[in-house]
Tab-separated table of C-alpha atoms in Angstrom:
chain	number	residue	atom	x	y	z
Y	1	MET	CA	13.636	-16.116	29.866
Y	2	ARG	CA	11.540	-18.383	27.976
Y	3	LEU	CA	7.145	-17.109	28.371
Y	4	ASP	CA	4.953	-19.576	29.671
Y	5	LEU	CA	2.457	-20.794	26.828
Y	6	SER	CA	0.096	-22.731	28.737
Y	7	GLY	CA	-2.436	-20.373	28.102
Y	8	PHE	CA	-2.193	-21.049	24.459
Y	9	ALA	CA	-4.114	-24.709	25.096
Y	10	SER	CA	-6.312	-23.708	22.243
Y	11	PHE	CA	-4.398	-21.942	19.907
Y	12	ARG	CA	-5.144	-23.405	16.204
Y	13	GLY	CA	-2.109	-21.705	14.271
Y	14	SER	CA	1.783	-21.409	15.391
Y	15	LEU	CA	3.790	-19.901	18.160
Y	16	ILE	CA	6.951	-19.034	17.803
Y	17	THR	CA	9.695	-17.565	20.152
Y	18	PRO	CA	13.247	-16.762	19.771
Y	19	TYR	CA	13.824	-20.431	20.888
Y	20	ASP	CA	12.096	-21.968	18.199
Y	21	PRO	CA	14.102	-22.694	14.901
Y	22	GLY	CA	12.040	-20.678	12.775
Y	23	TYR	CA	12.492	-17.848	14.247
Y	24	GLU	CA	14.705	-15.941	12.562
Y	25	GLY	CA	12.957	-16.565	9.150
Y	26	ALA	CA	9.746	-15.864	10.507
Y	27	ARG	CA	10.381	-12.370	11.863
Y	28	VAL	CA	11.986	-11.258	8.404
Y	29	LEU	CA	10.061	-8.259	6.961
Y	30	PHE	CA	9.992	-7.098	3.533
Y	31	ASN	CA	12.225	-4.370	4.606
Y	32	THR	CA	15.529	-6.494	6.069
Y	33	ARG	CA	16.746	-3.490	7.432
Y	34	VAL	CA	14.407	-4.259	10.150
Y	35	ARG	CA	15.691	-6.177	12.757
Y	36	THR	CA	13.783	-6.102	15.466
Y	37	ARG	CA	13.458	-9.449	17.389
Y	38	PRO	CA	9.501	-9.615	19.618
Y	39	ALA	CA	9.527	-12.232	22.230
Y	40	LEU	CA	6.319	-13.932	20.525
Y	41	LEU	CA	5.130	-14.633	16.866
Y	42	ALA	CA	1.477	-15.513	17.471
Y	43	ARG	CA	0.479	-16.938	13.815
Y	44	CYS	CA	-3.136	-16.924	13.827
Y	45	ALA	CA	-5.430	-19.276	12.427
Y	46	ASP	CA	-8.730	-17.456	13.343
Y	47	ALA	CA	-9.987	-14.764	15.133
Y	48	ASP	CA	-10.220	-16.953	18.595
Y	49	ASP	CA	-6.640	-17.195	17.716
Y	50	VAL	CA	-6.313	-13.295	18.110
Y	51	ALA	CA	-8.227	-12.650	20.865
Y	52	ALA	CA	-6.098	-15.821	22.967
Y	53	ALA	CA	-2.651	-13.064	21.861
Y	54	ILE	CA	-4.016	-10.268	22.615
Y	55	ARG	CA	-5.298	-11.655	26.010
Y	56	PHE	CA	-1.562	-13.177	26.587
Y	57	ALA	CA	0.099	-9.694	25.553
Y	58	ARG	CA	-1.953	-7.693	28.503
Y	59	GLU	CA	-1.689	-10.819	30.996
Y	60	HIS	CA	2.168	-10.298	30.545
Y	61	GLU	CA	2.155	-6.522	30.234
Y	62	LEU	CA	3.885	-7.295	26.783
Y	63	PRO	CA	3.975	-4.725	23.975
Y	64	LEU	CA	2.148	-5.708	21.172
Y	65	SER	CA	2.171	-5.209	17.278
Y	66	VAL	CA	0.220	-6.238	14.239
Y	67	ARG	CA	1.394	-8.037	11.182
Y	68	GLY	CA	-0.126	-8.887	7.912
Y	69	GLY	CA	1.958	-8.944	4.753
Y	70	GLY	CA	5.268	-7.905	6.419
Y	71	HIS	CA	5.253	-4.661	4.191
Y	72	HIS	CA	5.198	-1.676	6.896
Y	73	ALA	CA	7.687	0.787	5.080
Y	74	SER	CA	9.138	1.181	9.087
Y	75	GLY	CA	8.617	-1.990	10.223
Y	76	LEU	CA	6.486	-1.204	12.599
Y	77	SER	CA	4.829	-4.497	12.568
Y	78	LEU	CA	6.899	-6.319	14.694
Y	79	VAL	CA	7.534	-4.646	18.378
Y	80	GLU	CA	10.825	-5.251	20.337
Y	81	ASN	CA	10.134	-8.088	23.118
Y	82	GLY	CA	6.588	-8.050	22.480
Y	83	VAL	CA	4.131	-10.134	21.366
Y	84	VAL	CA	3.159	-9.997	17.115
Y	85	VAL	CA	-0.159	-10.716	16.014
Y	86	ASP	CA	0.324	-12.213	13.044
Y	87	VAL	CA	-2.843	-12.582	10.514
Y	88	GLY	CA	-1.303	-13.519	7.404
Y	89	GLY	CA	-1.941	-16.738	7.344
Y	90	MET	CA	-5.616	-16.010	7.703
Y	91	ARG	CA	-6.406	-15.964	3.881
Y	92	SER	CA	-10.000	-17.274	3.314
Y	93	ILE	CA	-11.869	-16.261	0.513
Y	94	ASP	CA	-15.782	-16.413	-0.007
Y	95	PHE	CA	-16.790	-14.791	-3.376
Y	96	ASP	CA	-20.749	-13.587	-3.853
Y	97	PRO	CA	-21.105	-13.344	-7.568
Y	98	ALA	CA	-24.623	-12.271	-7.423
Y	99	ALA	CA	-23.920	-9.674	-4.316
Y	100	ARG	CA	-20.867	-8.888	-6.100
Y	101	THR	CA	-18.880	-8.851	-2.857
Y	102	VAL	CA	-15.798	-10.595	-1.438
Y	103	THR	CA	-15.083	-11.289	2.099
Y	104	VAL	CA	-11.423	-12.444	2.869
Y	105	GLY	CA	-9.160	-12.808	5.602
Y	106	PRO	CA	-6.466	-9.969	6.390
Y	107	GLY	CA	-3.438	-12.025	4.772
Y	108	VAL	CA	-4.809	-12.750	0.984
Y	109	GLY	CA	-3.293	-10.618	-1.522
Y	110	TRP	CA	-4.689	-9.186	-4.470
Y	111	ARG	CA	-3.647	-11.450	-7.095
Y	112	ASP	CA	-5.317	-14.553	-5.065
Y	113	ILE	CA	-8.309	-12.382	-4.722
Y	114	ASP	CA	-8.882	-11.411	-8.661
Y	115	ARG	CA	-7.860	-14.460	-9.525
Y	116	VAL	CA	-11.128	-16.211	-8.137
Y	117	THR	CA	-13.372	-13.007	-8.864
Y	118	TYR	CA	-12.330	-11.784	-12.116
Y	119	VAL	CA	-10.626	-14.936	-13.940
Y	120	GLU	CA	-12.592	-17.806	-12.697
Y	121	HIS	CA	-15.631	-15.372	-12.892
Y	122	SER	CA	-17.156	-14.781	-15.872
Y	123	PHE	CA	-19.696	-12.719	-17.647
Y	124	THR	CA	-21.431	-10.249	-20.828
Y	125	GLY	CA	-21.897	-6.889	-20.126
Y	126	PRO	CA	-24.892	-4.971	-21.737
Y	127	ASP	CA	-21.382	-3.798	-24.466
Y	128	GLY	CA	-20.924	-7.513	-25.338
Y	129	LEU	CA	-17.890	-7.401	-24.073
Y	130	GLU	CA	-16.918	-10.272	-22.030
Y	131	TYR	CA	-16.245	-9.004	-17.883
Y	132	GLY	CA	-15.114	-10.528	-14.512
Y	133	LEU	CA	-15.220	-8.719	-11.327
Y	134	ALA	CA	-11.867	-7.104	-9.690
Y	135	GLY	CA	-11.147	-5.192	-6.348
Y	136	PRO	CA	-9.481	-2.470	-6.178
Y	137	GLY	CA	-5.903	-3.806	-5.333
Y	138	GLY	CA	-2.396	-2.645	-5.556
Y	139	GLU	CA	0.475	-4.694	-7.515
Y	140	CYS	CA	2.645	-6.167	-5.418
Y	141	PRO	CA	1.150	-9.935	-4.495
Y	142	THR	CA	3.011	-10.021	-1.316
Y	143	VAL	CA	1.198	-7.278	0.326
Y	144	SER	CA	-2.025	-8.256	2.382
Y	145	ASN	CA	-5.213	-6.843	1.291
Y	146	ALA	CA	-5.910	-5.429	4.706
Y	147	GLY	CA	-3.223	-3.732	5.336
Y	148	TYR	CA	-3.078	-1.934	1.479
Y	149	SER	CA	-6.982	-0.887	2.359
Y	150	LEU	CA	-7.037	0.064	5.871
Y	151	GLY	CA	-4.655	2.733	5.521
Y	152	GLY	CA	-6.603	4.103	1.957
Y	153	GLY	CA	-5.583	1.641	-0.730
Y	154	TYR	CA	-4.157	3.629	-3.820
Y	155	GLY	CA	-4.057	1.238	-6.841
Y	156	PRO	CA	-4.559	1.450	-10.671
Y	157	LEU	CA	-7.832	1.167	-10.800
Y	158	GLY	CA	-8.547	4.160	-8.105
Y	159	ARG	CA	-9.215	6.687	-10.541
Y	160	THR	CA	-11.828	4.821	-12.008
Y	161	TYR	CA	-13.538	3.108	-9.164
Y	162	GLY	CA	-12.141	4.334	-5.880
Y	163	LEU	CA	-9.607	3.562	-2.978
Y	164	GLY	CA	-9.080	0.342	-1.730
Y	165	CYS	CA	-11.107	1.643	1.843
Y	166	ASP	CA	-13.986	3.142	-0.564
Y	167	HIS	CA	-15.047	-0.200	-1.175
Y	168	LEU	CA	-14.842	-1.790	2.189
Y	169	VAL	CA	-18.600	-2.976	3.145
Y	170	GLU	CA	-18.143	-4.340	6.814
Y	171	VAL	CA	-15.167	-5.435	8.877
Y	172	SER	CA	-14.855	-7.414	11.526
Y	173	MET	CA	-12.358	-6.681	14.563
Y	174	VAL	CA	-11.223	-7.646	17.592
Y	175	ASP	CA	-10.632	-5.338	20.107
Y	176	ALA	CA	-8.720	-4.865	23.326
Y	177	ASP	CA	-11.068	-7.098	25.527
Y	178	GLY	CA	-11.410	-9.598	22.934
Y	179	ARG	CA	-14.536	-9.198	21.825
Y	180	LEU	CA	-15.019	-9.423	17.613
Y	181	LEU	CA	-16.807	-6.584	16.360
Y	182	ARG	CA	-18.839	-6.062	12.985
Y	183	ALA	CA	-18.542	-2.394	11.660
Y	184	SER	CA	-20.189	-0.948	8.907
Y	185	GLU	CA	-22.414	1.824	7.726
Y	186	THR	CA	-25.119	0.365	10.315
Y	187	GLU	CA	-22.637	-1.107	13.241
Y	188	HIS	CA	-20.068	0.362	15.410
Y	189	ALA	CA	-20.580	3.203	12.218
Y	190	ASP	CA	-17.658	5.413	14.251
Y	191	LEU	CA	-15.353	2.612	13.717
Y	192	PHE	CA	-16.038	1.780	10.356
Y	193	TRP	CA	-15.055	5.690	10.017
Y	194	ALA	CA	-11.974	5.382	11.272
Y	195	LEU	CA	-10.393	1.790	9.919
Y	196	ARG	CA	-11.229	3.097	6.164
Y	197	GLY	CA	-7.910	5.084	6.258
Y	198	ALA	CA	-6.405	4.493	9.968
Y	199	GLY	CA	-7.583	1.286	10.377
Y	200	GLY	CA	-3.514	0.606	11.100
Y	201	ALA	CA	-3.490	2.978	13.583
Y	202	GLY	CA	-4.157	1.244	16.945
Y	203	PHE	CA	-8.034	0.610	17.395
Y	204	GLY	CA	-8.134	-3.149	17.235
Y	205	VAL	CA	-7.102	-6.282	15.110
Y	206	VAL	CA	-9.216	-6.915	11.568
Y	207	THR	CA	-10.154	-10.170	11.136
Y	208	SER	CA	-11.688	-9.964	8.344
Y	209	LEU	CA	-13.141	-7.448	5.448
Y	210	THR	CA	-15.997	-7.492	2.842
Y	211	TYR	CA	-15.220	-5.389	-0.186
Y	212	ARG	CA	-17.544	-4.751	-3.393
Y	213	LEU	CA	-16.262	-5.273	-6.538
Y	214	ASN	CA	-16.007	-3.834	-9.743
Y	215	PRO	CA	-17.098	-5.135	-13.222
Y	216	LEU	CA	-13.939	-4.949	-15.384
Y	217	PRO	CA	-13.330	-6.416	-18.950
Y	218	LYS	CA	-10.928	-9.332	-19.381
Y	219	THR	CA	-9.559	-7.444	-21.689
Y	220	VAL	CA	-7.986	-3.980	-21.350
Y	221	VAL	CA	-5.227	-2.285	-22.734
Y	222	GLY	CA	-1.829	-2.108	-20.747
Y	223	GLY	CA	1.845	-2.477	-19.945
Y	224	ILE	CA	5.016	-0.560	-19.879
Y	225	ALA	CA	7.131	2.026	-21.584
Y	226	ALA	CA	10.630	3.237	-21.049
Y	227	TRP	CA	12.927	6.030	-22.506
Y	228	PRO	CA	16.478	6.295	-21.586
Y	229	LEU	CA	17.050	8.929	-18.941
Y	230	ASP	CA	18.008	11.907	-20.890
Y	231	ARG	CA	14.281	11.630	-22.113
Y	232	ALA	CA	13.330	12.013	-18.233
Y	233	LEU	CA	12.509	15.784	-18.537
Y	234	ASP	CA	10.103	15.010	-21.576
Y	235	VAL	CA	8.148	12.197	-20.028
Y	236	LEU	CA	7.790	14.017	-16.981
Y	237	ARG	CA	6.497	17.197	-18.730
Y	238	ALA	CA	3.841	14.935	-20.940
Y	239	TYR	CA	2.909	13.191	-17.778
Y	240	ARG	CA	1.987	16.332	-15.995
Y	241	ASP	CA	0.161	17.602	-18.674
Y	242	LEU	CA	-1.688	14.373	-19.209
Y	243	TYR	CA	-3.690	14.217	-15.940
Y	244	HIS	CA	-3.833	18.220	-15.736
Y	245	ASP	CA	-7.733	18.933	-16.254
Y	246	ARG	CA	-8.557	15.588	-17.400
Y	247	ALA	CA	-12.254	14.640	-17.204
Y	248	ASP	CA	-11.132	10.480	-18.441
Y	249	GLU	CA	-10.852	8.545	-15.528
Y	250	ARG	CA	-10.238	5.344	-17.191
Y	251	LEU	CA	-5.922	5.865	-17.466
Y	252	ALA	CA	-4.127	5.156	-15.018
Y	253	LEU	CA	-0.396	5.423	-15.845
Y	254	CYS	CA	2.090	5.707	-12.770
Y	255	LEU	CA	5.851	7.117	-13.501
Y	256	LEU	CA	9.175	5.013	-12.274
Y	257	LEU	CA	12.714	6.284	-12.554
Y	258	THR	CA	14.359	2.777	-12.208
Y	259	THR	CA	17.044	0.948	-14.261
Y	260	GLU	CA	16.357	-1.461	-17.220
Y	261	PRO	CA	17.322	-4.047	-17.198
Y	262	TYR	CA	16.519	-4.052	-13.091
Y	263	PRO	CA	18.559	-3.769	-11.331
Y	264	GLU	CA	22.134	-3.596	-13.261
Y	265	GLY	CA	20.830	-1.895	-16.145
Y	266	GLU	CA	20.739	1.786	-17.381
Y	267	PRO	CA	18.805	4.303	-15.501
Y	268	VAL	CA	15.747	4.968	-17.132
Y	269	VAL	CA	11.888	6.647	-17.062
Y	270	ALA	CA	8.893	4.410	-17.540
Y	271	LEU	CA	5.151	5.038	-17.721
Y	272	TYR	CA	3.135	1.644	-16.756
Y	273	GLY	CA	-0.403	0.792	-16.037
Y	274	MET	CA	-3.286	0.537	-18.001
Y	275	TYR	CA	-6.860	1.585	-20.125
Y	276	VAL	CA	-9.860	0.718	-18.252
Y	277	GLY	CA	-12.242	1.240	-21.254
Y	278	PRO	CA	-12.953	-0.590	-24.317
Y	279	PRO	CA	-9.848	-1.399	-25.807
Y	280	GLU	CA	-11.092	0.459	-29.352
Y	281	GLU	CA	-10.763	3.864	-27.264
Y	282	ALA	CA	-7.059	3.379	-26.045
Y	283	GLU	CA	-5.343	4.343	-28.412
Y	284	GLU	CA	-6.708	8.083	-28.302
Y	285	ALA	CA	-6.109	8.275	-24.328
Y	286	LEU	CA	-2.729	7.041	-24.917
Y	287	ALA	CA	-1.807	9.797	-27.972
Y	288	PRO	CA	-0.038	12.053	-25.892
Y	289	ILE	CA	2.323	9.455	-25.031
Y	290	ARG	CA	2.279	8.593	-28.151
Y	291	ALA	CA	3.729	11.736	-29.268
Y	292	LEU	CA	6.790	11.236	-27.120
Y	293	GLY	CA	8.397	9.187	-30.208
Y	294	GLU	CA	9.943	5.831	-30.430
Y	295	PRO	CA	10.475	4.356	-26.510
Y	296	MET	CA	13.601	2.032	-26.022
Y	297	PHE	CA	10.820	-0.459	-25.572
Y	298	THR	CA	7.389	-1.260	-24.923
Y	299	SER	CA	4.627	-3.667	-24.253
Y	300	PHE	CA	1.493	-1.721	-24.275
Y	301	GLY	CA	-1.174	-4.025	-25.916
Y	302	GLU	CA	-4.573	-6.410	-25.162
Y	303	VAL	CA	-3.753	-8.134	-22.010
Y	304	SER	CA	-5.915	-9.368	-19.133
Y	305	TYR	CA	-6.153	-7.403	-16.112
Y	306	PHE	CA	-4.749	-10.462	-13.944
Y	307	ASP	CA	-1.513	-10.720	-16.616
Y	308	LEU	CA	-0.686	-7.631	-16.352
Y	309	MET	CA	-0.648	-7.218	-12.491
Y	310	GLN	CA	1.076	-10.192	-12.180
Y	311	GLY	CA	3.834	-8.891	-14.554
Y	312	MET	CA	3.849	-5.550	-12.728
Y	313	GLY	CA	4.773	-7.592	-9.536
Y	314	GLU	CA	7.270	-10.212	-10.308
Y	315	GLU	CA	10.379	-7.386	-10.431
Y	316	ILE	CA	9.240	-6.224	-7.064
Y	317	VAL	CA	12.320	-7.957	-4.940
Y	318	TYR	CA	11.431	-9.117	-1.302
Y	319	GLY	CA	14.132	-9.207	1.318
Y	320	LEU	CA	15.939	-5.868	0.714
Y	321	GLN	CA	17.030	-3.192	2.850
Y	322	SER	CA	15.159	0.219	2.502
Y	323	LYS	CA	14.362	3.112	3.149
Y	324	TRP	CA	10.910	4.933	1.951
Y	325	LEU	CA	10.323	8.545	1.872
Y	326	GLY	CA	8.191	10.733	-0.201
Y	327	GLY	CA	5.136	13.293	0.174
Y	328	TYR	CA	2.083	14.982	-1.912
Y	329	PHE	CA	3.255	17.217	-4.032
Y	330	ALA	CA	1.621	20.743	-3.438
Y	331	PRO	CA	-0.173	22.786	-6.404
Y	332	GLY	CA	1.714	23.799	-9.234
Y	333	GLY	CA	4.770	21.489	-7.579
Y	334	PHE	CA	4.619	19.181	-9.437
Y	335	ASP	CA	6.582	21.250	-12.637
Y	336	GLU	CA	10.199	21.790	-14.237
Y	337	PRO	CA	12.282	23.008	-11.313
Y	338	ALA	CA	10.983	19.591	-9.368
Y	339	PHE	CA	11.534	17.596	-12.645
Y	340	ALA	CA	14.864	18.889	-12.819
Y	341	LYS	CA	16.271	18.100	-8.859
Y	342	LEU	CA	14.344	14.478	-9.409
Y	343	VAL	CA	16.357	13.697	-12.766
Y	344	ASP	CA	20.084	14.880	-11.112
Y	345	HIS	CA	19.213	12.931	-7.502
Y	346	PHE	CA	18.612	9.934	-9.444
Y	347	ARG	CA	21.407	9.886	-11.575
Y	348	ARG	CA	23.484	9.646	-8.166
Y	349	SER	CA	22.030	7.044	-6.732
Y	350	PRO	CA	24.547	4.908	-5.616
Y	351	SER	CA	22.345	1.367	-5.805
Y	352	GLY	CA	20.674	0.123	-9.167
Y	353	PHE	CA	17.767	-1.545	-7.015
Y	354	SER	CA	16.852	2.081	-6.052
Y	355	MET	CA	13.875	4.067	-7.748
Y	356	VAL	CA	11.440	6.912	-7.469
Y	357	ARG	CA	7.673	5.867	-8.333
Y	358	PHE	CA	4.804	8.626	-8.671
Y	359	ASP	CA	2.470	5.745	-8.595
Y	360	LEU	CA	-0.637	7.677	-6.786
Y	361	LEU	CA	-3.252	9.168	-8.621
Y	362	ALA	CA	-6.303	11.099	-6.992
Y	363	GLY	CA	-9.251	12.760	-8.650
Y	364	GLY	CA	-11.845	10.793	-10.162
Y	365	ALA	CA	-13.697	8.573	-8.156
Y	366	ILE	CA	-11.117	9.058	-5.698
Y	367	ALA	CA	-12.039	12.837	-5.236
Y	368	ARG	CA	-15.916	12.021	-5.423
Y	369	VAL	CA	-15.950	11.030	-2.069
Y	370	PRO	CA	-17.054	13.232	0.974
Y	371	ALA	CA	-13.932	14.563	2.843
Y	372	ASP	CA	-15.569	13.178	6.142
Y	373	ALA	CA	-16.998	10.214	4.676
Y	374	THR	CA	-13.983	8.710	5.723
Y	375	ALA	CA	-10.816	8.714	7.691
Y	376	PHE	CA	-8.707	8.819	4.486
Y	377	ALA	CA	-7.570	12.773	4.660
Y	378	HIS	CA	-5.646	12.848	1.025
Y	379	ARG	CA	-8.134	12.890	-1.571
Y	380	ASP	CA	-7.428	15.998	-3.423
Y	381	SER	CA	-3.433	15.868	-4.761
Y	382	LEU	CA	-3.039	14.364	-7.772
Y	383	HIS	CA	0.781	13.632	-7.444
Y	384	TYR	CA	2.832	11.789	-5.177
Y	385	VAL	CA	6.239	11.028	-5.087
Y	386	SER	CA	8.031	7.779	-3.465
Y	387	VAL	CA	11.921	8.279	-3.492
Y	388	ILE	CA	12.769	3.996	-2.341
Y	389	ALA	CA	16.442	3.039	-1.931
Y	390	GLN	CA	16.980	-0.283	-1.743
Y	391	TRP	CA	20.290	-2.091	-1.068
Y	392	GLN	CA	21.640	-5.335	0.075
Y	393	GLY	CA	24.622	-5.587	2.049
Y	394	ASP	CA	24.796	-3.677	5.859
Y	395	GLU	CA	28.455	-1.978	4.759
Y	396	GLU	CA	25.795	0.132	2.215
Y	397	THR	CA	23.405	1.169	4.404
Y	398	ASP	CA	25.082	4.622	5.617
Y	399	LEU	CA	25.683	5.986	1.456
Y	400	ASN	CA	21.795	4.920	0.534
Y	401	VAL	CA	20.398	6.274	3.232
Y	402	SER	CA	22.042	9.694	2.741
Y	403	TRP	CA	21.398	9.585	-0.571
Y	404	VAL	CA	17.572	9.356	0.010
Y	405	ASP	CA	17.688	11.971	3.406
Y	406	ASP	CA	18.925	14.386	0.723
Y	407	PHE	CA	17.336	13.725	-2.261
Y	408	ALA	CA	13.679	14.256	-0.300
Y	409	GLU	CA	15.321	17.252	2.047
Y	410	ASP	CA	15.928	18.629	-1.465
Y	411	LEU	CA	12.224	17.958	-2.859
Y	412	ARG	CA	10.512	19.685	0.410
Y	413	PRO	CA	9.717	22.452	-1.197
Y	414	HIS	CA	7.605	21.109	-3.858
Y	415	LEU	CA	5.568	18.986	-1.461
Y	416	THR	CA	2.238	19.835	0.822
Y	417	GLY	CA	3.734	17.853	3.898
Y	418	GLU	CA	1.017	15.630	3.979
Y	419	VAL	CA	2.549	11.807	3.949
Y	420	TYR	CA	0.587	8.830	2.755
Y	421	GLN	CA	0.314	6.642	6.386
Y	422	ASN	CA	1.105	3.339	4.003
Y	423	TYR	CA	4.283	4.401	3.196
Y	424	ALA	CA	4.975	5.510	6.945
Y	425	ASP	CA	8.450	7.682	8.004
Y	426	ARG	CA	9.031	6.627	11.678
Y	427	ASP	CA	10.940	9.452	11.992
Y	428	LEU	CA	8.603	11.522	10.709
Y	429	THR	CA	7.642	14.609	12.624
Y	430	GLY	CA	4.214	15.752	13.190
Y	431	TRP	CA	3.276	12.127	11.508
Y	432	GLU	CA	-0.525	13.086	13.616
Y	433	THR	CA	-1.232	15.920	11.410
Y	434	ALA	CA	0.856	14.294	8.276
Y	435	TYR	CA	-1.247	11.241	7.918
Y	436	HIS	CA	-4.935	12.207	9.303
Y	437	GLY	CA	-4.941	16.104	8.739
Y	438	ALA	CA	-8.011	17.601	10.427
Y	439	ASN	CA	-9.144	14.178	11.138
Y	440	TYR	CA	-6.900	13.666	13.803
Y	441	PRO	CA	-9.123	14.942	16.897
Y	442	ARG	CA	-11.973	12.285	15.353
Y	443	LEU	CA	-9.679	9.621	15.121
Y	444	GLN	CA	-8.724	10.062	19.033
Y	445	GLN	CA	-12.305	10.108	20.148
Y	446	VAL	CA	-13.067	6.580	18.163
Y	447	LYS	CA	-9.763	5.435	19.762
Y	448	ALA	CA	-11.183	6.374	23.210
Y	449	ALA	CA	-14.193	4.624	22.906
Y	450	TYR	CA	-12.471	1.321	21.305
Y	451	ASP	CA	-8.981	1.199	23.335
Y	452	PRO	CA	-9.420	3.386	26.204
Y	453	ARG	CA	-5.934	1.233	28.086
Y	454	ASP	CA	-3.937	1.810	24.649
Y	455	VAL	CA	-3.374	-1.592	24.095
Y	456	PHE	CA	-2.294	-0.988	20.859
Y	457	HIS	CA	-0.030	1.044	20.971
Y	458	THR	CA	2.934	1.573	18.354
Y	459	PRO	CA	5.395	4.732	17.647
Y	460	GLN	CA	2.518	6.004	15.165
Y	461	SER	CA	-0.331	4.838	16.323
Y	462	ILE	CA	-3.673	7.311	17.669
Y	463	ARG	CA	-2.683	9.043	21.181
Y	464	LEU	CA	-5.870	8.649	23.700
Y	465	PRO	CA	-7.054	12.486	23.880
């Protein structure tokens, strides 16, 4: 049955239903395994549009979801036969160089922000080096800054400067009654606490975010180095030891089991990332990696942060089917027994698109934030593993799903049971504690204060107490 859209007379964005020619393309997510069919995609242009979409869903008693960049790992940004409040087109950027802040719409990607604050803005630091200002973003260019930061926001600058959520100074949000609220340390402080780490878990729809920015040299030392998979145990050991009791927070390296060339090449183990300090100090920081011997290839050298991040994002393929499982390693869990399982399972991957990532490094600036300062609950674990099955055709689904399920089950004894909420697992039991830990009861109180009728309900939104 067609929806009566007459109530959207002043809507500035676009409204897409299953009867419109662009519907099939509009509902596609990063993970094309998700086949959810909403009744309406409300592509909002501003906060007034967001309020109108929320009112429509409530008046018609339709379920509601919120979509930004479409990267939700389990597809919960779409809702079957409901209303999708799509904020991906809200892409304003308001940069204040003097205050070293930027206020952006929820649909903006980090490379768009970096282009304004880092590439186009320059100043000379006290050390005589040329700097720009950078936010705390990740490498994927199509991930929205909002979803990334509201769930935590790990990135290559995390150990040096902190999480995405730690950089937020103000957030604007439309609540279930259509009111525009501003949350900060001094206004709706309880909501501001919750949005920093659990902001996608059912309080409202965020319409703008203000971040503090970090001074970052125009030239850093970064790149990628890869070795044959036969060297994986050596590389894993070196990576483990590299961050054991390490004081230097300027070295941000991630580890990846993948294929080279991607996706049809041979299995390899790769390290990628950067040294954020002065380039002349990078060689000492990278010495343990150089000691591994000559890699198959390496691109480490002096490079612009923007160019490095853009290059990392170029190999992220949008539009594959996927299943994504993982968790934080327990103390001592990132060690020899786990290494053997990791290499063995990866060798048996049925798809060249699949990978295993160790891309989240805690400690440093992340760990210095008090545990109760934000809703983000995972500040102590150093290593996180993501087992990512990716494939193309439906006929490949069963084989790839079995591979990732078996892999994750075999790793379970080495993990804490906590899961990063931005890598949500729709089938996860005990997700309340796995995502939010001891913060969950407090989050329930915030939920009761700002969404007492549970309008923003998904299978993994905060439950009313």
